[in-house]
């Protein structure tokens, strides 16, 4: 029997869920965004994979969520950096959703100080909002860096960073 992800299990058990990603056509590279510790950048999210949360939507790289309690997790990839960081930013309140920030798991090519690897940032948490809010995922690094991942060389659509929200009751 196939192993199901946490998100799939919640959806199959009647939960409400929304999954968004940056999806490009085959052989198209990810977003190229240069960021630094003092200049975090909003990452691109352009595709709704599934959305069963009433009042939730994606527009201009920003996600609107209705009041409620949510379990969320997101994955972001960064190239050629030493240390990467991503966070869920509450645009409505102009504040970082502090319980939802994560540091990179680094896959290096070369020595310990190499800057030619790919970092995968995974963050998972639960938070609650009392009114509708708009969010975006922002990323920063300790050195200037490009966000994204290498493109595939096959004929499938390219999917890069993604975020999942599951409404928790």
PDB file of C-alpha atoms in Angstrom:
ATOM      1  CA  UNK A   1       0.000   0.000   0.000  1.00  0.00           C
ATOM      2  CA  UNK A   2       1.292   3.478  -0.875  1.00  0.00           C
ATOM      3  CA  UNK A   3       2.308   5.783   1.955  1.00  0.00           C
ATOM      4  CA  UNK A   4       0.211   8.958   2.105  1.00  0.00           C
ATOM      5  CA  UNK A   5       1.498  12.383   3.093  1.00  0.00           C
ATOM      6  CA  UNK A   6       0.050  14.136   6.128  1.00  0.00           C
ATOM      7  CA  UNK A   7      -1.772  16.549   3.805  1.00  0.00           C
ATOM      8  CA  UNK A   8      -3.309  13.693   1.794  1.00  0.00           C
ATOM      9  CA  UNK A   9      -4.475  11.943   4.972  1.00  0.00           C
ATOM     10  CA  UNK A  10      -6.149  15.134   6.214  1.00  0.00           C
ATOM     11  CA  UNK A  11      -7.866  15.742   2.882  1.00  0.00           C
ATOM     12  CA  UNK A  12      -9.136  12.158   2.710  1.00  0.00           C
ATOM     13  CA  UNK A  13     -10.480  12.402   6.271  1.00  0.00           C
ATOM     14  CA  UNK A  14     -12.678  15.350   5.287  1.00  0.00           C
ATOM     15  CA  UNK A  15     -10.300  18.160   6.239  1.00  0.00           C
ATOM     16  CA  UNK A  16     -10.109  21.402   4.343  1.00  0.00           C
ATOM     17  CA  UNK A  17      -6.786  22.051   2.658  1.00  0.00           C
ATOM     18  CA  UNK A  18      -5.055  24.416   0.239  1.00  0.00           C
ATOM     19  CA  UNK A  19      -1.809  23.696  -1.606  1.00  0.00           C
ATOM     20  CA  UNK A  20      -0.021  26.359  -3.662  1.00  0.00           C
ATOM     21  CA  UNK A  21       3.248  26.186  -5.607  1.00  0.00           C
ATOM     22  CA  UNK A  22       5.480  27.869  -8.151  1.00  0.00           C
ATOM     23  CA  UNK A  23       4.859  25.826 -11.306  1.00  0.00           C
ATOM     24  CA  UNK A  24       6.588  26.459 -14.616  1.00  0.00           C
ATOM     25  CA  UNK A  25       6.452  24.790 -18.017  1.00  0.00           C
ATOM     26  CA  UNK A  26       8.922  21.994 -18.794  1.00  0.00           C
ATOM     27  CA  UNK A  27      12.590  23.005 -18.858  1.00  0.00           C
ATOM     28  CA  UNK A  28      11.894  26.380 -17.215  1.00  0.00           C
ATOM     29  CA  UNK A  29      14.100  27.369 -14.309  1.00  0.00           C
ATOM     30  CA  UNK A  30      12.746  28.554 -10.972  1.00  0.00           C
ATOM     31  CA  UNK A  31      12.386  32.164  -9.914  1.00  0.00           C
ATOM     32  CA  UNK A  32      15.713  33.945  -9.718  1.00  0.00           C
ATOM     33  CA  UNK A  33      15.616  36.316  -6.762  1.00  0.00           C
ATOM     34  CA  UNK A  34      18.636  37.792  -5.063  1.00  0.00           C
ATOM     35  CA  UNK A  35      18.184  38.271  -1.337  1.00  0.00           C
ATOM     36  CA  UNK A  36      20.333  39.112   1.670  1.00  0.00           C
ATOM     37  CA  UNK A  37      19.872  39.218   5.463  1.00  0.00           C
ATOM     38  CA  UNK A  38      18.643  42.799   5.264  1.00  0.00           C
ATOM     39  CA  UNK A  39      16.500  42.401   2.135  1.00  0.00           C
ATOM     40  CA  UNK A  40      14.168  39.378   2.325  1.00  0.00           C
ATOM     41  CA  UNK A  41      12.209  38.769  -0.856  1.00  0.00           C
ATOM     42  CA  UNK A  42       8.693  37.501  -1.432  1.00  0.00           C
ATOM     43  CA  UNK A  43       8.758  34.214  -3.308  1.00  0.00           C
ATOM     44  CA  UNK A  44       6.607  33.380  -6.315  1.00  0.00           C
ATOM     45  CA  UNK A  45       3.512  31.224  -5.901  1.00  0.00           C
ATOM     46  CA  UNK A  46       1.443  31.051  -9.092  1.00  0.00           C
ATOM     47  CA  UNK A  47      -0.490  27.774  -9.063  1.00  0.00           C
ATOM     48  CA  UNK A  48      -3.290  26.370  -6.916  1.00  0.00           C
ATOM     49  CA  UNK A  49      -2.962  22.581  -6.770  1.00  0.00           C
ATOM     50  CA  UNK A  50      -5.988  22.106  -4.497  1.00  0.00           C
ATOM     51  CA  UNK A  51      -8.110  24.485  -2.418  1.00  0.00           C
ATOM     52  CA  UNK A  52     -11.075  23.352  -0.333  1.00  0.00           C
ATOM     53  CA  UNK A  53     -10.825  26.157   2.258  1.00  0.00           C
ATOM     54  CA  UNK A  54     -13.752  28.552   1.827  1.00  0.00           C
ATOM     55  CA  UNK A  55     -12.427  32.128   1.646  1.00  0.00           C
ATOM     56  CA  UNK A  56      -8.840  31.087   0.851  1.00  0.00           C
ATOM     57  CA  UNK A  57      -7.257  32.331  -2.380  1.00  0.00           C
ATOM     58  CA  UNK A  58      -3.969  32.960  -4.186  1.00  0.00           C
ATOM     59  CA  UNK A  59      -3.275  36.226  -6.041  1.00  0.00           C
ATOM     60  CA  UNK A  60      -0.022  38.025  -6.903  1.00  0.00           C
ATOM     61  CA  UNK A  61       2.131  35.605  -4.838  1.00  0.00           C
ATOM     62  CA  UNK A  62      -0.001  36.268  -1.751  1.00  0.00           C
ATOM     63  CA  UNK A  63      -2.362  33.898   0.039  1.00  0.00           C
ATOM     64  CA  UNK A  64      -5.539  35.084   1.732  1.00  0.00           C
ATOM     65  CA  UNK A  65      -6.786  32.959   4.632  1.00  0.00           C
ATOM     66  CA  UNK A  66     -10.061  33.345   6.540  1.00  0.00           C
ATOM     67  CA  UNK A  67     -10.098  33.401  10.354  1.00  0.00           C
ATOM     68  CA  UNK A  68      -9.259  30.018  11.825  1.00  0.00           C
ATOM     69  CA  UNK A  69      -6.596  27.659  13.065  1.00  0.00           C
ATOM     70  CA  UNK A  70      -4.162  26.197  10.516  1.00  0.00           C
ATOM     71  CA  UNK A  71      -1.479  23.579  10.250  1.00  0.00           C
ATOM     72  CA  UNK A  72       0.984  24.647   7.569  1.00  0.00           C
ATOM     73  CA  UNK A  73       4.192  23.483   6.042  1.00  0.00           C
ATOM     74  CA  UNK A  74       6.283  24.869   3.227  1.00  0.00           C
ATOM     75  CA  UNK A  75       9.354  23.946   1.208  1.00  0.00           C
ATOM     76  CA  UNK A  76      11.691  26.473  -0.392  1.00  0.00           C
ATOM     77  CA  UNK A  77      14.962  25.812  -2.233  1.00  0.00           C
ATOM     78  CA  UNK A  78      17.960  28.138  -2.421  1.00  0.00           C
ATOM     79  CA  UNK A  79      21.047  27.861  -4.617  1.00  0.00           C
ATOM     80  CA  UNK A  80      24.629  28.872  -3.987  1.00  0.00           C
ATOM     81  CA  UNK A  81      24.434  30.115  -0.424  1.00  0.00           C
ATOM     82  CA  UNK A  82      25.934  29.343   2.943  1.00  0.00           C
ATOM     83  CA  UNK A  83      22.824  29.729   5.132  1.00  0.00           C
ATOM     84  CA  UNK A  84      19.221  30.253   4.024  1.00  0.00           C
ATOM     85  CA  UNK A  85      16.056  31.175   5.896  1.00  0.00           C
ATOM     86  CA  UNK A  86      12.370  31.395   4.964  1.00  0.00           C
ATOM     87  CA  UNK A  87       9.396  32.727   6.859  1.00  0.00           C
ATOM     88  CA  UNK A  88       5.656  33.176   6.546  1.00  0.00           C
ATOM     89  CA  UNK A  89       5.017  36.921   6.523  1.00  0.00           C
ATOM     90  CA  UNK A  90       1.652  38.371   7.602  1.00  0.00           C
ATOM     91  CA  UNK A  91       1.152  41.179   5.052  1.00  0.00           C
ATOM     92  CA  UNK A  92      -2.058  42.381   6.728  1.00  0.00           C
ATOM     93  CA  UNK A  93      -0.328  43.035  10.060  1.00  0.00           C
ATOM     94  CA  UNK A  94       3.144  43.794   8.588  1.00  0.00           C
ATOM     95  CA  UNK A  95       4.738  41.144  10.796  1.00  0.00           C
ATOM     96  CA  UNK A  96       6.555  37.847  10.562  1.00  0.00           C
ATOM     97  CA  UNK A  97       4.405  34.942  11.701  1.00  0.00           C
ATOM     98  CA  UNK A  98       7.192  34.086  14.166  1.00  0.00           C
ATOM     99  CA  UNK A  99       6.083  30.546  14.892  1.00  0.00           C
ATOM    100  CA  UNK A 100       6.566  29.686  11.216  1.00  0.00           C
ATOM    101  CA  UNK A 101      10.185  30.308  10.326  1.00  0.00           C
ATOM    102  CA  UNK A 102      12.744  27.709   9.431  1.00  0.00           C
ATOM    103  CA  UNK A 103      16.392  27.340   8.631  1.00  0.00           C
ATOM    104  CA  UNK A 104      17.847  25.369   5.777  1.00  0.00           C
ATOM    105  CA  UNK A 105      18.840  21.782   5.535  1.00  0.00           C
ATOM    106  CA  UNK A 106      21.948  22.140   3.396  1.00  0.00           C
ATOM    107  CA  UNK A 107      23.014  19.811   0.585  1.00  0.00           C
ATOM    108  CA  UNK A 108      26.571  20.835  -0.202  1.00  0.00           C
ATOM    109  CA  UNK A 109      28.738  20.205  -3.231  1.00  0.00           C
ATOM    110  CA  UNK A 110      32.315  20.652  -2.082  1.00  0.00           C
ATOM    111  CA  UNK A 111      33.760  21.525   1.314  1.00  0.00           C
ATOM    112  CA  UNK A 112      32.070  22.833   4.441  1.00  0.00           C
ATOM    113  CA  UNK A 113      32.432  26.432   3.225  1.00  0.00           C
ATOM    114  CA  UNK A 114      31.296  25.682  -0.302  1.00  0.00           C
ATOM    115  CA  UNK A 115      28.738  28.046  -1.813  1.00  0.00           C
ATOM    116  CA  UNK A 116      27.782  25.796  -4.712  1.00  0.00           C
ATOM    117  CA  UNK A 117      25.085  23.673  -3.081  1.00  0.00           C
ATOM    118  CA  UNK A 118      21.319  23.696  -2.777  1.00  0.00           C
ATOM    119  CA  UNK A 119      19.525  24.401   0.507  1.00  0.00           C
ATOM    120  CA  UNK A 120      16.089  22.958   1.219  1.00  0.00           C
ATOM    121  CA  UNK A 121      14.085  24.868   3.793  1.00  0.00           C
ATOM    122  CA  UNK A 122      11.161  23.022   5.356  1.00  0.00           C
ATOM    123  CA  UNK A 123       8.961  24.580   8.019  1.00  0.00           C
ATOM    124  CA  UNK A 124       5.881  23.141   9.716  1.00  0.00           C
ATOM    125  CA  UNK A 125       3.716  24.656  12.449  1.00  0.00           C
ATOM    126  CA  UNK A 126       0.223  25.464  13.724  1.00  0.00           C
ATOM    127  CA  UNK A 127      -1.096  29.014  14.115  1.00  0.00           C
ATOM    128  CA  UNK A 128      -4.411  30.791  14.608  1.00  0.00           C
ATOM    129  CA  UNK A 129      -5.769  34.039  13.177  1.00  0.00           C
ATOM    130  CA  UNK A 130      -8.869  35.823  14.470  1.00  0.00           C
ATOM    131  CA  UNK A 131      -9.720  37.585  11.198  1.00  0.00           C
ATOM    132  CA  UNK A 132      -8.979  37.232   7.485  1.00  0.00           C
ATOM    133  CA  UNK A 133      -5.265  37.837   6.754  1.00  0.00           C
ATOM    134  CA  UNK A 134      -2.985  37.972   3.713  1.00  0.00           C
ATOM    135  CA  UNK A 135       0.349  36.098   3.803  1.00  0.00           C
ATOM    136  CA  UNK A 136       3.428  35.642   1.649  1.00  0.00           C
ATOM    137  CA  UNK A 137       6.530  33.481   1.976  1.00  0.00           C
ATOM    138  CA  UNK A 138       9.720  35.517   2.253  1.00  0.00           C
ATOM    139  CA  UNK A 139      13.281  34.286   2.076  1.00  0.00           C
ATOM    140  CA  UNK A 140      16.668  35.634   3.111  1.00  0.00           C
ATOM    141  CA  UNK A 141      20.252  34.415   3.420  1.00  0.00           C
ATOM    142  CA  UNK A 142      23.433  35.386   5.212  1.00  0.00           C
ATOM    143  CA  UNK A 143      24.994  36.187   1.815  1.00  0.00           C
ATOM    144  CA  UNK A 144      23.438  37.313  -1.456  1.00  0.00           C
ATOM    145  CA  UNK A 145      21.781  34.285  -3.019  1.00  0.00           C
ATOM    146  CA  UNK A 146      19.500  33.108  -5.792  1.00  0.00           C
ATOM    147  CA  UNK A 147      16.293  31.303  -4.811  1.00  0.00           C
ATOM    148  CA  UNK A 148      14.955  28.454  -6.830  1.00  0.00           C
ATOM    149  CA  UNK A 149      16.127  25.039  -7.942  1.00  0.00           C
ATOM    150  CA  UNK A 150      17.730  23.659 -11.090  1.00  0.00           C
ATOM    151  CA  UNK A 151      15.346  22.929 -13.924  1.00  0.00           C
ATOM    152  CA  UNK A 152      14.627  19.366 -14.997  1.00  0.00           C
ATOM    153  CA  UNK A 153      15.519  18.131 -18.426  1.00  0.00           C
ATOM    154  CA  UNK A 154      12.371  16.173 -19.172  1.00  0.00           C
ATOM    155  CA  UNK A 155       8.934  17.071 -20.515  1.00  0.00           C
ATOM    156  CA  UNK A 156       7.099  17.477 -17.207  1.00  0.00           C
ATOM    157  CA  UNK A 157       5.971  20.709 -15.581  1.00  0.00           C
ATOM    158  CA  UNK A 158       8.517  22.131 -13.139  1.00  0.00           C
ATOM    159  CA  UNK A 159       7.309  22.562  -9.542  1.00  0.00           C
ATOM    160  CA  UNK A 160       9.426  24.540  -7.145  1.00  0.00           C
ATOM    161  CA  UNK A 161       8.543  25.956  -3.703  1.00  0.00           C
ATOM    162  CA  UNK A 162       5.182  24.942  -2.296  1.00  0.00           C
ATOM    163  CA  UNK A 163       3.053  25.628   0.762  1.00  0.00           C
ATOM    164  CA  UNK A 164       0.196  23.668   2.323  1.00  0.00           C
ATOM    165  CA  UNK A 165      -2.472  24.982   4.704  1.00  0.00           C
ATOM    166  CA  UNK A 166      -4.815  22.572   6.489  1.00  0.00           C
ATOM    167  CA  UNK A 167      -7.678  24.048   8.484  1.00  0.00           C
ATOM    168  CA  UNK A 168      -7.625  22.568  11.998  1.00  0.00           C
ATOM    169  CA  UNK A 169     -10.805  22.447  14.064  1.00  0.00           C
TER     170      UNK A 169
END
